[in-house]
Coordinates of C-alpha atoms in Angstrom, one line a residue:
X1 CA 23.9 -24.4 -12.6
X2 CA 21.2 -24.1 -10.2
X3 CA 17.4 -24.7 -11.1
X4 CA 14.3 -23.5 -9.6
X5 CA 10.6 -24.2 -10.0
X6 CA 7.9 -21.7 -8.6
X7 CA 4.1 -22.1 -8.8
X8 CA 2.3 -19.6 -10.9
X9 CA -1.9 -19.5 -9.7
X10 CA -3.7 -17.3 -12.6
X11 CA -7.2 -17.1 -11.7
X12 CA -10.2 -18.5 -10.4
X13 CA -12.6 -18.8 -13.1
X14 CA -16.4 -18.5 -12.3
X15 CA -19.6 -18.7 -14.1
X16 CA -21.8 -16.0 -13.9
X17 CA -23.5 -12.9 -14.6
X18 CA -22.3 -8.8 -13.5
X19 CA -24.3 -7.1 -11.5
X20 CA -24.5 -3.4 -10.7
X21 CA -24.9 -1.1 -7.9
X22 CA -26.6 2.4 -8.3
X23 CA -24.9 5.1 -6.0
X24 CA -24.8 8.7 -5.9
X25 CA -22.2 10.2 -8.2
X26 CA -20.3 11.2 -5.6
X27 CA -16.4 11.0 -5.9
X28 CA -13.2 11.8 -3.7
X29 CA -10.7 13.8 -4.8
X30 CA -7.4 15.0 -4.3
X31 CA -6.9 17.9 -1.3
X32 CA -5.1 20.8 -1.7
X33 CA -3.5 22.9 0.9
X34 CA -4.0 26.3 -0.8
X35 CA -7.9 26.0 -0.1
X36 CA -9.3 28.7 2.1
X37 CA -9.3 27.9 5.7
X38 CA -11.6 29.5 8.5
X39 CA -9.0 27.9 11.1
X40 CA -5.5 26.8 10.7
X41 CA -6.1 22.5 10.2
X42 CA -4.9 20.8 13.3
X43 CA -1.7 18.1 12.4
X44 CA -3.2 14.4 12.5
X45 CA -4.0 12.6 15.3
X46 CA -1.7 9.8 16.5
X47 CA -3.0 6.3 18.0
X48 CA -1.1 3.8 20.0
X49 CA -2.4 0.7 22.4
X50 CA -5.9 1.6 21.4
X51 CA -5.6 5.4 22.8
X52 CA -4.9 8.6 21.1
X53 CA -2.0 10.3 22.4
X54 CA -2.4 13.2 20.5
X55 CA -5.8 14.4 18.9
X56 CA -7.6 15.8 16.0
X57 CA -9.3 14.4 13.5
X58 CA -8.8 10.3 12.8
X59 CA -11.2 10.9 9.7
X60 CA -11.2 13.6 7.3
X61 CA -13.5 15.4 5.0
X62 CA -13.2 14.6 1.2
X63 CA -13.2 16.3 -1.8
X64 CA -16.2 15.9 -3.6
X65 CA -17.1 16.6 -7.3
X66 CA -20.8 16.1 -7.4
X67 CA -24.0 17.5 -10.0
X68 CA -25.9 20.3 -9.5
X69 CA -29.2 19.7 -7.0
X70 CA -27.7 16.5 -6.2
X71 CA -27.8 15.6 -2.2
X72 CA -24.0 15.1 -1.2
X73 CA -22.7 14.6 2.0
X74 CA -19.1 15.3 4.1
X75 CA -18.1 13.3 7.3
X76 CA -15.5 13.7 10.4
X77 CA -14.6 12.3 12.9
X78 CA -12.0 13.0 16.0
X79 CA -10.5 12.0 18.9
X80 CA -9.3 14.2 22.0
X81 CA -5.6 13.1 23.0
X82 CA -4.4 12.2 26.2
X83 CA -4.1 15.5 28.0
X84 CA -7.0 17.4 26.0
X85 CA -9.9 18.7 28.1
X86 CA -12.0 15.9 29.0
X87 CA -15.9 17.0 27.4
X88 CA -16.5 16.9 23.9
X89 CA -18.6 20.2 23.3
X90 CA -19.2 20.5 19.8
X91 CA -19.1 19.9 15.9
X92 CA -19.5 23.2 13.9
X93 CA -19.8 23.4 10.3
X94 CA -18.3 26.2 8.1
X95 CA -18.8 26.6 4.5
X96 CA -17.0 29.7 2.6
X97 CA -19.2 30.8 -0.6
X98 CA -19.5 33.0 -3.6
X99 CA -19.3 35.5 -1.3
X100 CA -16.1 34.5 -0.1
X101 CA -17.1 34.3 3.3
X102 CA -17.1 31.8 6.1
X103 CA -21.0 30.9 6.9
X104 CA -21.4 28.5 9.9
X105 CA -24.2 26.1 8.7
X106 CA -24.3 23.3 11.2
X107 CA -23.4 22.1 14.5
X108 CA -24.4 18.7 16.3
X109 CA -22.1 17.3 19.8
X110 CA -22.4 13.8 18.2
X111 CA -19.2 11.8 16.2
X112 CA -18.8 11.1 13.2
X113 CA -20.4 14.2 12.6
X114 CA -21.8 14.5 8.9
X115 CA -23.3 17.6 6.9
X116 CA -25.7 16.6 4.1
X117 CA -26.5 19.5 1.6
X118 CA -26.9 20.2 -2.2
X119 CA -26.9 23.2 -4.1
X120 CA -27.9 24.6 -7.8
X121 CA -25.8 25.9 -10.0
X122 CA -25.7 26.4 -14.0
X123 CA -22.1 26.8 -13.8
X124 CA -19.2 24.5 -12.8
X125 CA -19.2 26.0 -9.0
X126 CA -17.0 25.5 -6.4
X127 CA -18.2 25.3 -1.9
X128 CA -15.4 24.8 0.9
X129 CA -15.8 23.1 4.1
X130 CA -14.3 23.1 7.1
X131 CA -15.3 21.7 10.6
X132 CA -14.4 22.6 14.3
X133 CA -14.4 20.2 16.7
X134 CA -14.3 21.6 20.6
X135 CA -13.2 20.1 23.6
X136 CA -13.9 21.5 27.2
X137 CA -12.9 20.9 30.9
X138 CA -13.1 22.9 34.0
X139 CA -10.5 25.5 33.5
X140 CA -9.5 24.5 29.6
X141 CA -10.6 24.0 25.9
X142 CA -9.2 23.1 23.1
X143 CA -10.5 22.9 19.2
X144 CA -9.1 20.9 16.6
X145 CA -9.8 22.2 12.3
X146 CA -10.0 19.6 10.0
X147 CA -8.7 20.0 6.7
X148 CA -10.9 22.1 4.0
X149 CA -12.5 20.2 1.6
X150 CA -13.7 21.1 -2.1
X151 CA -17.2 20.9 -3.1
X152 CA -17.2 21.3 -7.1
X153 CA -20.4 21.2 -8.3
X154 CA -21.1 20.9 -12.0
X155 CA -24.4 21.6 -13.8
X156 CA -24.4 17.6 -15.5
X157 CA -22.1 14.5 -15.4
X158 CA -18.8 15.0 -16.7
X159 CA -17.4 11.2 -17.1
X160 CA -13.5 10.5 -16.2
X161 CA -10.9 10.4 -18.7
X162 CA -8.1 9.2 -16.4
X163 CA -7.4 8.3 -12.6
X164 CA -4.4 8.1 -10.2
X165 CA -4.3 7.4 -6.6
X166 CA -1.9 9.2 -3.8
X167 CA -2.1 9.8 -0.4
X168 CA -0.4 12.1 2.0
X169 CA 2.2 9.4 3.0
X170 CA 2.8 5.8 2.1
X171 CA 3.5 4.4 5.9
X172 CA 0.8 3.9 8.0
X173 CA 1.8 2.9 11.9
X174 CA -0.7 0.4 13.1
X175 CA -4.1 1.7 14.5
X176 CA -3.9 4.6 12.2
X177 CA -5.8 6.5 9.6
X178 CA -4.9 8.0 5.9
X179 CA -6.9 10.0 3.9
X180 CA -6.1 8.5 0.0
X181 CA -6.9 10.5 -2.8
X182 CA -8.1 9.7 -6.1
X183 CA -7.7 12.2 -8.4
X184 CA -9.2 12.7 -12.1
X185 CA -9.0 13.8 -15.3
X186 CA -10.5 15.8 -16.0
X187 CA -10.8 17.6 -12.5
X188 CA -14.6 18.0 -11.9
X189 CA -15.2 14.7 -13.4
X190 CA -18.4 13.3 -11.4
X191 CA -17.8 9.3 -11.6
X192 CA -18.0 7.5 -8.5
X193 CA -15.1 6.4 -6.9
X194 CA -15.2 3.1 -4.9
X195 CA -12.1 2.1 -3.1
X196 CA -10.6 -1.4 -2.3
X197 CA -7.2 -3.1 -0.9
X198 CA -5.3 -6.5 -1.9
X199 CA -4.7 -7.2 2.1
X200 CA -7.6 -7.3 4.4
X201 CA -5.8 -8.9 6.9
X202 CA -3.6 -5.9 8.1
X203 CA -5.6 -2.6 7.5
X204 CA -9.3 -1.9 6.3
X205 CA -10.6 0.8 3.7
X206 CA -13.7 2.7 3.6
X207 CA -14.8 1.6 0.0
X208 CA -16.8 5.0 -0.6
X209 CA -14.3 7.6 1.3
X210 CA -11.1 6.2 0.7
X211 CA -9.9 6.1 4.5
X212 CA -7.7 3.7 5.1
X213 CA -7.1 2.0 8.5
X214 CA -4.3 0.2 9.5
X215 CA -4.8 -2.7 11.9
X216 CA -4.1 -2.0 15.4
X217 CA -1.8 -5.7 16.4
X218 CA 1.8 -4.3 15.8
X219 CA 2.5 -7.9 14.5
X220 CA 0.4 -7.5 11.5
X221 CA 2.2 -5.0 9.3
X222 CA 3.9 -5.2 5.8
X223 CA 2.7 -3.5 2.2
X224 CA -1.1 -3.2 0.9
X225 CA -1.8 -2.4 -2.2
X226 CA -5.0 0.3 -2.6
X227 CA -7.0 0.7 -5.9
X228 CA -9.6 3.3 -6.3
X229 CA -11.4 2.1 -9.6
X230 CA -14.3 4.6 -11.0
X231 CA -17.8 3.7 -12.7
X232 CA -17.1 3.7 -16.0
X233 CA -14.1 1.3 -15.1
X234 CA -11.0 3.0 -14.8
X235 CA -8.7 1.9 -12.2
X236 CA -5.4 2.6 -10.5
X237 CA -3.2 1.4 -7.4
X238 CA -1.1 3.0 -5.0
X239 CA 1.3 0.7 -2.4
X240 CA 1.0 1.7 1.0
X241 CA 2.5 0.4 3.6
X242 CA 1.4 -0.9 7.1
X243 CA 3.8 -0.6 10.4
X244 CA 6.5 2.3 11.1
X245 CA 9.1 -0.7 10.3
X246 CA 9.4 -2.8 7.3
X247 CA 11.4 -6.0 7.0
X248 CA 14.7 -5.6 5.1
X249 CA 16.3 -8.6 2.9
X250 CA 20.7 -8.1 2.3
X251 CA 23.3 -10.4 1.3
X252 CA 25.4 -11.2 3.9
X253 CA 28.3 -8.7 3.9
X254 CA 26.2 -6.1 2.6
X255 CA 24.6 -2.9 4.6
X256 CA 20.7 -3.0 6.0
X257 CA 18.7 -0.1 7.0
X258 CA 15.5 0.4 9.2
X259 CA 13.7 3.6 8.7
X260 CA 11.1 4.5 10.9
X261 CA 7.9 6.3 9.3
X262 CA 4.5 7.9 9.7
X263 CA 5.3 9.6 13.4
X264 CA 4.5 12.9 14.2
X265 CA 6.7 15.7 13.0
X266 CA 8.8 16.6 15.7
X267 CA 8.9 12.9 17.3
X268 CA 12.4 11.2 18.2
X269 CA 13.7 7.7 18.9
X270 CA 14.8 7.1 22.3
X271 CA 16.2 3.8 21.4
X272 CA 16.8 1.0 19.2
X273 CA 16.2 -2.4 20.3
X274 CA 17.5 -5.6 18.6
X275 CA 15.8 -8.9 19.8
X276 CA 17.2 -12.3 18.5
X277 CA 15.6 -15.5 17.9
X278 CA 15.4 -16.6 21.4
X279 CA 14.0 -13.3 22.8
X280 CA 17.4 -11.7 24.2
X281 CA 16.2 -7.9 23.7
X282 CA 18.9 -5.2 24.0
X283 CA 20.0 -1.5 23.1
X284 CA 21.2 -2.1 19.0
X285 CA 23.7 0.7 19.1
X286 CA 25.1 -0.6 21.9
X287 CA 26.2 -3.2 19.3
X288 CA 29.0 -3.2 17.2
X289 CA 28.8 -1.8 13.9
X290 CA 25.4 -0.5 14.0
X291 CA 24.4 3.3 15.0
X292 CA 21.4 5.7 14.0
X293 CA 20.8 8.4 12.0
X294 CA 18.6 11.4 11.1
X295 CA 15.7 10.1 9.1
X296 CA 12.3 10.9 7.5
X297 CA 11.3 14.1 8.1
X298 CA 14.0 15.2 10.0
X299 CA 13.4 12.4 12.4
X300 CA 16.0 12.4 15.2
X301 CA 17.9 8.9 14.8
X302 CA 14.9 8.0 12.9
X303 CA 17.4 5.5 10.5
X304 CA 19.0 2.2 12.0
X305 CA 22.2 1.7 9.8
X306 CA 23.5 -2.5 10.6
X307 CA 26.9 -2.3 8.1
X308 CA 28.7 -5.9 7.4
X309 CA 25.9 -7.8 8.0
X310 CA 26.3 -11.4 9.2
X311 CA 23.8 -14.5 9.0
X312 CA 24.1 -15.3 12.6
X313 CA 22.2 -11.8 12.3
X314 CA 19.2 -13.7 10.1
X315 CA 16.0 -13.6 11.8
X316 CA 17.1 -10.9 14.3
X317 CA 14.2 -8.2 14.9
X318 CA 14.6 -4.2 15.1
X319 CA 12.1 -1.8 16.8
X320 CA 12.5 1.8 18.3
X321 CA 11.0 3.4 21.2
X322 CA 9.5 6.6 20.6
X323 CA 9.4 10.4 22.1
X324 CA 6.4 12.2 20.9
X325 CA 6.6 15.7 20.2
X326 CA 4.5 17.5 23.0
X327 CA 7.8 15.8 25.5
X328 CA 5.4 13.1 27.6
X329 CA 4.0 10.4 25.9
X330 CA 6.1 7.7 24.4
X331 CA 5.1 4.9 22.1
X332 CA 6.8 1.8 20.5
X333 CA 6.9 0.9 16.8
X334 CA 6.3 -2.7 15.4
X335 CA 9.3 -4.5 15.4
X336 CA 10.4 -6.0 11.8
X337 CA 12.7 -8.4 10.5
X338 CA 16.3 -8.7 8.9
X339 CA 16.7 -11.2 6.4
X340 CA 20.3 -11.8 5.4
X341 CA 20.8 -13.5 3.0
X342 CA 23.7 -16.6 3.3
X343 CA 25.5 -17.2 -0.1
X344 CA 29.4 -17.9 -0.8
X345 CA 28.5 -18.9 -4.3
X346 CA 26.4 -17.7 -7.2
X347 CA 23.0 -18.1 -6.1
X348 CA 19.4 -17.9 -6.9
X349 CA 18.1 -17.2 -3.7
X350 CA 14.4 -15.8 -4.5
X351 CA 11.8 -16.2 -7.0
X352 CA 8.1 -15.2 -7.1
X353 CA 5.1 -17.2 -6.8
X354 CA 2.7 -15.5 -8.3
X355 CA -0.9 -15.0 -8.0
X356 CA -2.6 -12.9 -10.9
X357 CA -6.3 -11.7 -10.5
X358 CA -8.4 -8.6 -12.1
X359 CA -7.1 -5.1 -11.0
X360 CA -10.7 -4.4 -9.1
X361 CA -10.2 -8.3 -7.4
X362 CA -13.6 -9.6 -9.0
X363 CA -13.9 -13.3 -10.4
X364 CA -12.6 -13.5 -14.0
X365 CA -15.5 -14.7 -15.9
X366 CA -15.9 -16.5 -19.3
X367 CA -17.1 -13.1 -21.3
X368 CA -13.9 -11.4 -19.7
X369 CA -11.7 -14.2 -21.2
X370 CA -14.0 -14.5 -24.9
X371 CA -12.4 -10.7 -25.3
X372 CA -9.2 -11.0 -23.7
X373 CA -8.0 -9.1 -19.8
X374 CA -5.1 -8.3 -18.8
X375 CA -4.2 -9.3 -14.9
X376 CA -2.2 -7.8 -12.4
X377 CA -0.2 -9.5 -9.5
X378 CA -1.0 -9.4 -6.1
X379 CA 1.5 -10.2 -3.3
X380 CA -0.7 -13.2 -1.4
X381 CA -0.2 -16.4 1.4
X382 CA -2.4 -18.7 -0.2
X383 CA 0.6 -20.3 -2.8
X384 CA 3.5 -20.0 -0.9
X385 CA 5.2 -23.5 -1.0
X386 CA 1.4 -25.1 -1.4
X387 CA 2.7 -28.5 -1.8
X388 CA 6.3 -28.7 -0.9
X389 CA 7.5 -29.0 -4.4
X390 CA 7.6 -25.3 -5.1
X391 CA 10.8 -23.0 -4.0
X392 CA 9.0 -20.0 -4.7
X393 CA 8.1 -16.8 -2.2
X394 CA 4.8 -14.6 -1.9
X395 CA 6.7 -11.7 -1.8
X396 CA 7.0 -11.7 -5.9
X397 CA 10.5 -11.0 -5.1
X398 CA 13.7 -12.0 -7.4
X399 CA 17.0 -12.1 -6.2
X400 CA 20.2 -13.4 -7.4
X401 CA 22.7 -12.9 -5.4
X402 CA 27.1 -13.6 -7.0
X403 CA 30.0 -12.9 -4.0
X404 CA 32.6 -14.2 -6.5
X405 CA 34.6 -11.4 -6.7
X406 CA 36.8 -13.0 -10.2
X407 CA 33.8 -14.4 -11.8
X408 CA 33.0 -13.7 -15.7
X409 CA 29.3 -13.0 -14.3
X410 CA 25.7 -15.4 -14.6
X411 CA 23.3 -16.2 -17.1
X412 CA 19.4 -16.0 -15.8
X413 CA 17.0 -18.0 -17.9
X414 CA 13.3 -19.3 -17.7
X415 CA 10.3 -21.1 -18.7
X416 CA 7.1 -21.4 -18.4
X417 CA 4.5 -24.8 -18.6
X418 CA 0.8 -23.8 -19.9
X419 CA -1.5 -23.4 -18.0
X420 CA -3.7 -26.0 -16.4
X421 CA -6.8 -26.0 -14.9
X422 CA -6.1 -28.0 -11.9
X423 CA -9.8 -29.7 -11.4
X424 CA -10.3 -30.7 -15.2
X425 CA -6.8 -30.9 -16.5
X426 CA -8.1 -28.9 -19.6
X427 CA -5.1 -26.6 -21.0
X428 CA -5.9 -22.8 -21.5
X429 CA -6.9 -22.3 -25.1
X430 CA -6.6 -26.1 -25.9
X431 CA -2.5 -25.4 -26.5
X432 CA -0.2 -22.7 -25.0
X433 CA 1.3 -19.8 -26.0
X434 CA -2.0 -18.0 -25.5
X435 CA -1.0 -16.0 -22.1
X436 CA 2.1 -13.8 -21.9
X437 CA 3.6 -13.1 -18.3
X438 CA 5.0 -9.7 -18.5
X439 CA 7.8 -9.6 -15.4
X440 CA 8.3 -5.5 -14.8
X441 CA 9.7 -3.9 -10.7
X442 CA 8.8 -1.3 -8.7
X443 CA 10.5 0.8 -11.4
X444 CA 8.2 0.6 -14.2
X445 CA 11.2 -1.5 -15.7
X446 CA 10.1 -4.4 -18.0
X447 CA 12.4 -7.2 -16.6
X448 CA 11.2 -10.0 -19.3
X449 CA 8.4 -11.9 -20.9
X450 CA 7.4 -15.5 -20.8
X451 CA 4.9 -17.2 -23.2
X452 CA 3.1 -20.1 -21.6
X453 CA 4.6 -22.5 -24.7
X454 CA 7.4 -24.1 -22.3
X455 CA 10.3 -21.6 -24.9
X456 CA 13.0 -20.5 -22.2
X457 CA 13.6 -17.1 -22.4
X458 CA 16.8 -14.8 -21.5
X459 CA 15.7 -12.9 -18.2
X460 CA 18.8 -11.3 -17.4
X461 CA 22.6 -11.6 -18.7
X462 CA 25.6 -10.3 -16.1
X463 CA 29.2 -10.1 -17.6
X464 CA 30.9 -8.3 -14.6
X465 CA 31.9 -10.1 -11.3
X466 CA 30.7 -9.7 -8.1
X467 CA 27.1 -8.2 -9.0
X468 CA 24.4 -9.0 -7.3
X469 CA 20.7 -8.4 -9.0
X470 CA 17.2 -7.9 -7.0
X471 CA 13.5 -6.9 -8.2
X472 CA 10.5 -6.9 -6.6
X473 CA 8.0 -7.6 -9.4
X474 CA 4.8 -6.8 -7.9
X475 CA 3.6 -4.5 -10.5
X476 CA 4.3 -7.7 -13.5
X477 CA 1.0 -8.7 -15.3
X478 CA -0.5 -11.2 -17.1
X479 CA -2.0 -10.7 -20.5
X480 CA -4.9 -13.6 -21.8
X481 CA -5.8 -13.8 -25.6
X482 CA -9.4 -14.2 -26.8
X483 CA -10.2 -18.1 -26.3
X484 CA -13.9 -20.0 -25.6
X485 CA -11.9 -22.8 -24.6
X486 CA -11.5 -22.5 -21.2
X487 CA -13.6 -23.5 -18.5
X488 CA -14.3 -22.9 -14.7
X489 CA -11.5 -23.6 -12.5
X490 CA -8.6 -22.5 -11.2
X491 CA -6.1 -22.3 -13.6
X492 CA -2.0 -22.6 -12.9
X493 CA 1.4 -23.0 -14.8
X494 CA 5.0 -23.6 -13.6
X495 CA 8.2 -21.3 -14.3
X496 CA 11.1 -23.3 -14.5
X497 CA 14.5 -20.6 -13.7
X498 CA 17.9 -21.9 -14.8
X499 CA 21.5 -19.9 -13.4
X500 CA 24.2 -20.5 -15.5
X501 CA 27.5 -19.2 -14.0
X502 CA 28.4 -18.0 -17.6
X503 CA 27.5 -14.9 -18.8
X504 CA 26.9 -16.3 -22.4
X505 CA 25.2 -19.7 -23.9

């Protein structure tokens, strides 16, 4: 039987009141590829080592759902790539009407280039935009079309019903930018959007466009969660993910994967390279039993395959070099990690520390507690091991991990302490049993619920042998009942786990 405690940091709780911020009601919405263009849109532009290697446009315009007579306001900007003519010449602006007609209404030879316009309707109306951006040399030009964007212009404010978030792709190679979308119900609904992320630390985002940068150090990579939340409060997330490469946990013995992402269409590795520990780097398919595949979008070798893992492997790092598609410029992903896991017994080899905060990451206050919130988990540093007497991970990742191939299976159990607000000492609610941890993956699936009354609870129950169970419970929450007794502080609990190696009690 194998026990495990992890720390469990709910919230900071501050005193204070809410402010607001006014804003136009201007609000990003979802592109759609069967808008009229006045150019074919240019594929996106590709950064590497603080250069563009191919260009376009690094920034978008967005969809805007705005109110009639109401100043609103669409932005670009570009980048020429390496071998583009040297001279930026200029920015036009095209907008395609009523008449259904393409009207140029604005040209300026300065980046980011912006047009600012409003218009009058008595109807729900709809505008496209679309800008050209030319570059010149001495014998050569070239001219990049963004995207069109949407205009829809109603004659009041129509308020949101509902909001989800997506975005072209979910992998973002370092030093470049992603459009996300937020899109509404109901579709010209004229809240403002305003955008945020749970990592600040590898990628930025533009709070009132959405654009979302990825840091440019190749050694800060890994997933970010986005949330676009409206003005009338409505909120949802999206997880993106920073870096061509992620890191990959196995079991030893099992099979590990690298896919590489977010790279031109029509880009292919060169080569794999596998570095270990003490900086030996070499060709990976020159090793045995691993080899590449077709990947991605039809990437050429874009899939490292490692079969019958090993943990002398553990620790070793995987990155690729690249071919772009115009044939001359290379580039080089991030390099990321294989974790293999060592285990000849039943194990549980991971459990989450979590850290739960509001879904728009602003203090929890008292009058948020009086009525009751429900929290979401955010994958964080700042608990991980805090004191030394906590063996749980940041990565809200659960794995346990049975090689017995004649076992009669495992028994996964757990509880969790009240929580405590570490300055004061005061428990939540004056008793527990007021806060429920709800555990659910990347699924949607619920994977079990723990009240903070110290009652151990049946996670999961295996009756088959060698069966090995993982989740990445990221999207779990925490729900608070209505209490005034609670004061400022942070506030944390411990979950005890228990492995039986019986499937039964």
């Amino acid at each position: 039987m194998k026990h495990l405690r992890c720390l469990i940091t709910i919230f900071s709780l501050l005193l204070g009141s809410a402010g607001a911020l006014m804003t136009e009601s201007i609000t990003p919405i979802q592109a759609d590829s069967s808008y009229p263009t006045n150019g074919t849109p240019s594929g996106p532009p590709f950064q590497f080592l603080g250069g563009y290697l191919v260009g376009g446009f690094s920034q978008q315009p967005a969809d805007i759902n705005t109110i009639s007579d109401q100043s609103y306001s669409l932005t670009v900007n570009g980048n020429r790539g390496f071998f583009d003519p040297l001279f930026l010449n200029n920015i036009t602006w095209y907008e395609y009407g009523d008449n259904h007609k393409w009207t140029q209404v604005n040209q300026t030879n300065l980046l980011p280039a912006t047009l600012t316009t409003s218009t009058h309707v008595t109807q729900v109306t709809t505008r496209y935009y679309q800008a050209a951006l030319n570059y010149s040399g001495f014998l050569s030009s070239k001219t990049f079309w963004s995207q069109t964007a949407k205009v829809t212009i109603s004659p009041q404010a129509v308020s949101a019903t509902d909001i989800s978030v997506d975005a072209a792709s979910d992998t973002l190679p370092n030093g470049n930018s992603i459009n996300m979308q937020a899109i509404l119900t109901p579709s010209n609904a004229t809240d403002k959007v305003t955008w945020s992320i749970d990592n600040s630390s590898i990628a930025s985002i533009d709070a009132n466009v959405g654009t979302l940068t990825a840091n440019s150090d190749t050694k800060k990579y890994g997933p970010v969660k986005v949330t676009a939340t409206t003005a009338n409060g409505l909120s949802a997330s999206k997880q993106m993910y920073v870096g061509a490469l992620q890191d990959t946990v196995v079991p030893e013995g099992q099979t590990a994967t690298f896919s590489v992402k977010g790279f031109p269409t029509g880009s292919s590795i060169i080569d794999w390279h596998q570095v270990t520990p003490d900086g030996t780097d070499t060709i990976a398919t020159n090793q045995p039993n691993i080899s590449a595949g077709t990947g991605t979008n039809q990437l050429k070798n874009g899939i490292l395959t490692i079969k019958n893992t090993t943990y002398a492997q553990n620790d070793y790092r995987y990155y690729a070099d690249i071919q772009l598609p115009d044939g001359s410029q290379k580039a080089t992903t991030n390099s990321a990690t294989l974790e293999v896991i060592k285990g000849q017994d039943l194990s549980l080899d991971a459990v989450p520390n979590f850290v739960f905060r509001k879904s728009d990451q602003t203090p929890l206050s008292i009058s948020d507690i009086a009525k009751g919130t429900t929290l979401t988990a955010s994958k964080t540093v700042d608990v991980k091991n805090q004191t030394g007497n906590y063996d749980g991970n940041d990565r809200n990742a659960l794995f346990v991990y049975d090689p017995r191939p004649a076992s009669s299976g495992w028994r996964l159990s757990a509880s969790m302490s009240p929580f405590t607000n570490s300055q004061t000492g005061q428990i939540f609610g004056g008793h527990g049993g007021l806060a429920t941890l709800t555990m659910i993956d990347t699924t949607g699936q619920a994977v079990g619920q723990l009240v903070d009354n110290q009652t151990n609870t049946l996670i999961k129950s295996n009756s088959k042998p060698n069966l090995t169970a993982d989740a990445d419970l990221s999207p779990s929450t925490l729900t608070l009942q209505p209490t005034s007794l609670v004061t400022p502080g942070q506030y944390d609990a411990t979950i005890y786990w228990t492995l039986a190696n019986v499937p039964n009690p």
